[in-house]
CSV table of C-alpha atoms in Angstrom, one decimal:
chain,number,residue,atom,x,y,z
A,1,UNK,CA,-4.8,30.3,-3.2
A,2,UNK,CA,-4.7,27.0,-4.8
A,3,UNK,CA,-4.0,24.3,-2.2
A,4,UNK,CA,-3.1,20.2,-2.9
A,5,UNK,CA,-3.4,17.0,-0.8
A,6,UNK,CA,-0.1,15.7,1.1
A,7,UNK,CA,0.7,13.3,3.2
A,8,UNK,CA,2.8,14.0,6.1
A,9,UNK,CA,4.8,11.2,7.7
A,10,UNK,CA,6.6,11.5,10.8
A,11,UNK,CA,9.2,8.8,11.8
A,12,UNK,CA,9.8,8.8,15.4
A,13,UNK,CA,13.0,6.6,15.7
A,14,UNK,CA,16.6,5.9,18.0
A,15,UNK,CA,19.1,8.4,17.0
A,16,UNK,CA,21.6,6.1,16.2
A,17,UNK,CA,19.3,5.2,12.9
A,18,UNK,CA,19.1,8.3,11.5
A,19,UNK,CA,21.6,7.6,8.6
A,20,UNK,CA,19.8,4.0,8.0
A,21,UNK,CA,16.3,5.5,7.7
A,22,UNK,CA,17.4,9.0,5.7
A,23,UNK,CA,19.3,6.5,3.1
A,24,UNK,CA,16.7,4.6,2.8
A,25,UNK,CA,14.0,7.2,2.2
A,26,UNK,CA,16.5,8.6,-0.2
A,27,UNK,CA,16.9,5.2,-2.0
A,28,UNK,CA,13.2,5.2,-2.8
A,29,UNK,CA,13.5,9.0,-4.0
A,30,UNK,CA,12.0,10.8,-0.7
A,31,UNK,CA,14.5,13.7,-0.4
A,32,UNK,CA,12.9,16.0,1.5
A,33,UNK,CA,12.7,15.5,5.0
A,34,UNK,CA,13.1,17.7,7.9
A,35,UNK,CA,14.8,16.2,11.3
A,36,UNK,CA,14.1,16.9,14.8
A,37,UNK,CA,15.6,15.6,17.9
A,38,UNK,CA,13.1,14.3,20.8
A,39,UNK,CA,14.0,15.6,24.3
A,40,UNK,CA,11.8,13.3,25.9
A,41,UNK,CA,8.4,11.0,26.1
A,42,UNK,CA,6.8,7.8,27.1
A,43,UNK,CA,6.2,4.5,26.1
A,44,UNK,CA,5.3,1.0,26.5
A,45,UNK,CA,9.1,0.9,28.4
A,46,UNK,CA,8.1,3.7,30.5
A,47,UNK,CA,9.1,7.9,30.8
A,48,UNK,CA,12.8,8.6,29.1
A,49,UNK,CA,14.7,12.2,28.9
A,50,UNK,CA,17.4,13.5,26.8
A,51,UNK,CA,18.9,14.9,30.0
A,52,UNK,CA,21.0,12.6,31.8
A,53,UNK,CA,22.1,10.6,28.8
A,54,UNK,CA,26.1,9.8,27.9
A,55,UNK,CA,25.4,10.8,24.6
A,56,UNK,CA,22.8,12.6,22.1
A,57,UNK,CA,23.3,9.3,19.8
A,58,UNK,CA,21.2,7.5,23.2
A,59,UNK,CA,18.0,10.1,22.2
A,60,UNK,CA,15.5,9.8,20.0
A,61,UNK,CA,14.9,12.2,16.2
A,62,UNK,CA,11.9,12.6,14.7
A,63,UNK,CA,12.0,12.5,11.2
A,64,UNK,CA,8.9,14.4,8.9
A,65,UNK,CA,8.4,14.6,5.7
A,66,UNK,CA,5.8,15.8,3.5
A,67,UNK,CA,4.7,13.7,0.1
A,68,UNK,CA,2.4,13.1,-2.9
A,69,UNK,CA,-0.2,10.9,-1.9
A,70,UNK,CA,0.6,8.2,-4.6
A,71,UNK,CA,4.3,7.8,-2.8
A,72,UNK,CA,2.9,6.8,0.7
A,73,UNK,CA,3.5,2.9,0.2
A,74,UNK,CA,6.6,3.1,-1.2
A,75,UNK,CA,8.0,5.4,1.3
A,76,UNK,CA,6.1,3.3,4.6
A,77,UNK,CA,8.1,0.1,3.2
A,78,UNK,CA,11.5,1.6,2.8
A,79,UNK,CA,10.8,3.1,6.7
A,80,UNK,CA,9.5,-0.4,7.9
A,81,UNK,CA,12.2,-2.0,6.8
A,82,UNK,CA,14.0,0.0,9.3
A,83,UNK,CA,11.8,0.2,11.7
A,84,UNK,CA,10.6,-3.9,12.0
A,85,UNK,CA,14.1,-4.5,14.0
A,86,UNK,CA,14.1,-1.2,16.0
A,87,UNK,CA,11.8,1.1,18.4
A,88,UNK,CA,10.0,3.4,16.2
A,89,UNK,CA,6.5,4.9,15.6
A,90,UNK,CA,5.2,6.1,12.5
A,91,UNK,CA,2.5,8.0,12.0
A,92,UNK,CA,0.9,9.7,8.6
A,93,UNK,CA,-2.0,12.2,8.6
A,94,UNK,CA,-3.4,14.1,5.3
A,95,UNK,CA,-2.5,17.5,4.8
A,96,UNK,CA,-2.3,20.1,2.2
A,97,UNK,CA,0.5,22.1,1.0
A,98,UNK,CA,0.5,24.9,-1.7
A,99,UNK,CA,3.5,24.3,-3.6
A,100,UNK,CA,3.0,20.8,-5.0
A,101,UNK,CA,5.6,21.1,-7.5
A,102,UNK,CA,8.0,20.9,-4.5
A,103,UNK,CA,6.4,17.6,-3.1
C-alpha cells in the first residue's frame, strides 16, 4: 500500500482558546483537526492537574491535525498568532498517511 508524507501538528494550548485557535486554523483552510483535553503535565510554572480545578475551561486541549507538507507555514502562522500572547507549545513531526486525498 501506497503511503504519502504528512505533517502532524499538535497544538498544546489553555482551554479557553480553543474557539480562537480552531477559527483560525479554519480561516487559513485547515479543517481537520482532532481535539483532546489534557488531564495534566508540567512546565516551566511547575506540575498542574485537571483534578481540582473550578472548571474544565481552567485545563488545557490538545489540538492535532494532520497536513500536506506545503501547508505547514501557513498553518504555524495562523496558530502563532494565537499562541505569541498565550501558554502554548507546538510541536510538528513528519509522518505518513495513506489517504492523501483527505489531507
Amino acid at each position: 500500500m501506497k503511503v504519502h508524507k504528512a505533517k502532524r501538528v499538535e497544538i498544546t494550548i489553555e482551554a479557553v482558546m480553543e474557539r480562537r485557535l480552531t477559527e483560525a486554523l479554519e480561516r487559513v483552510d485547515v479543517t481537520g483537526f482532532t481535539i483532546l483535553p489534557v488531564s495534566g503535565g508540567s512546565g516551566r510554572s511547575g506540575k498542574w492537574s485537571r483534578e481540582g480545578q473550578v472548571s474544565s475551561a481552567a485545563g488545557m486541549i490538545n489540538v492535532v491535525c494532520i497536513i500536506r507538507p506545503e501547508r505547514l507555514n501557513t498553518l504555524l502562522d495562523a496558530a502563532f498568532d494565537i499562541l505569541d500572547r498565550h501558554i502554548g507549545v507546538v510541536n510538528v513531526t513528519d509522518c505518513e498517511v495513506l489517504r492523501a486525498e483527505r489531507f
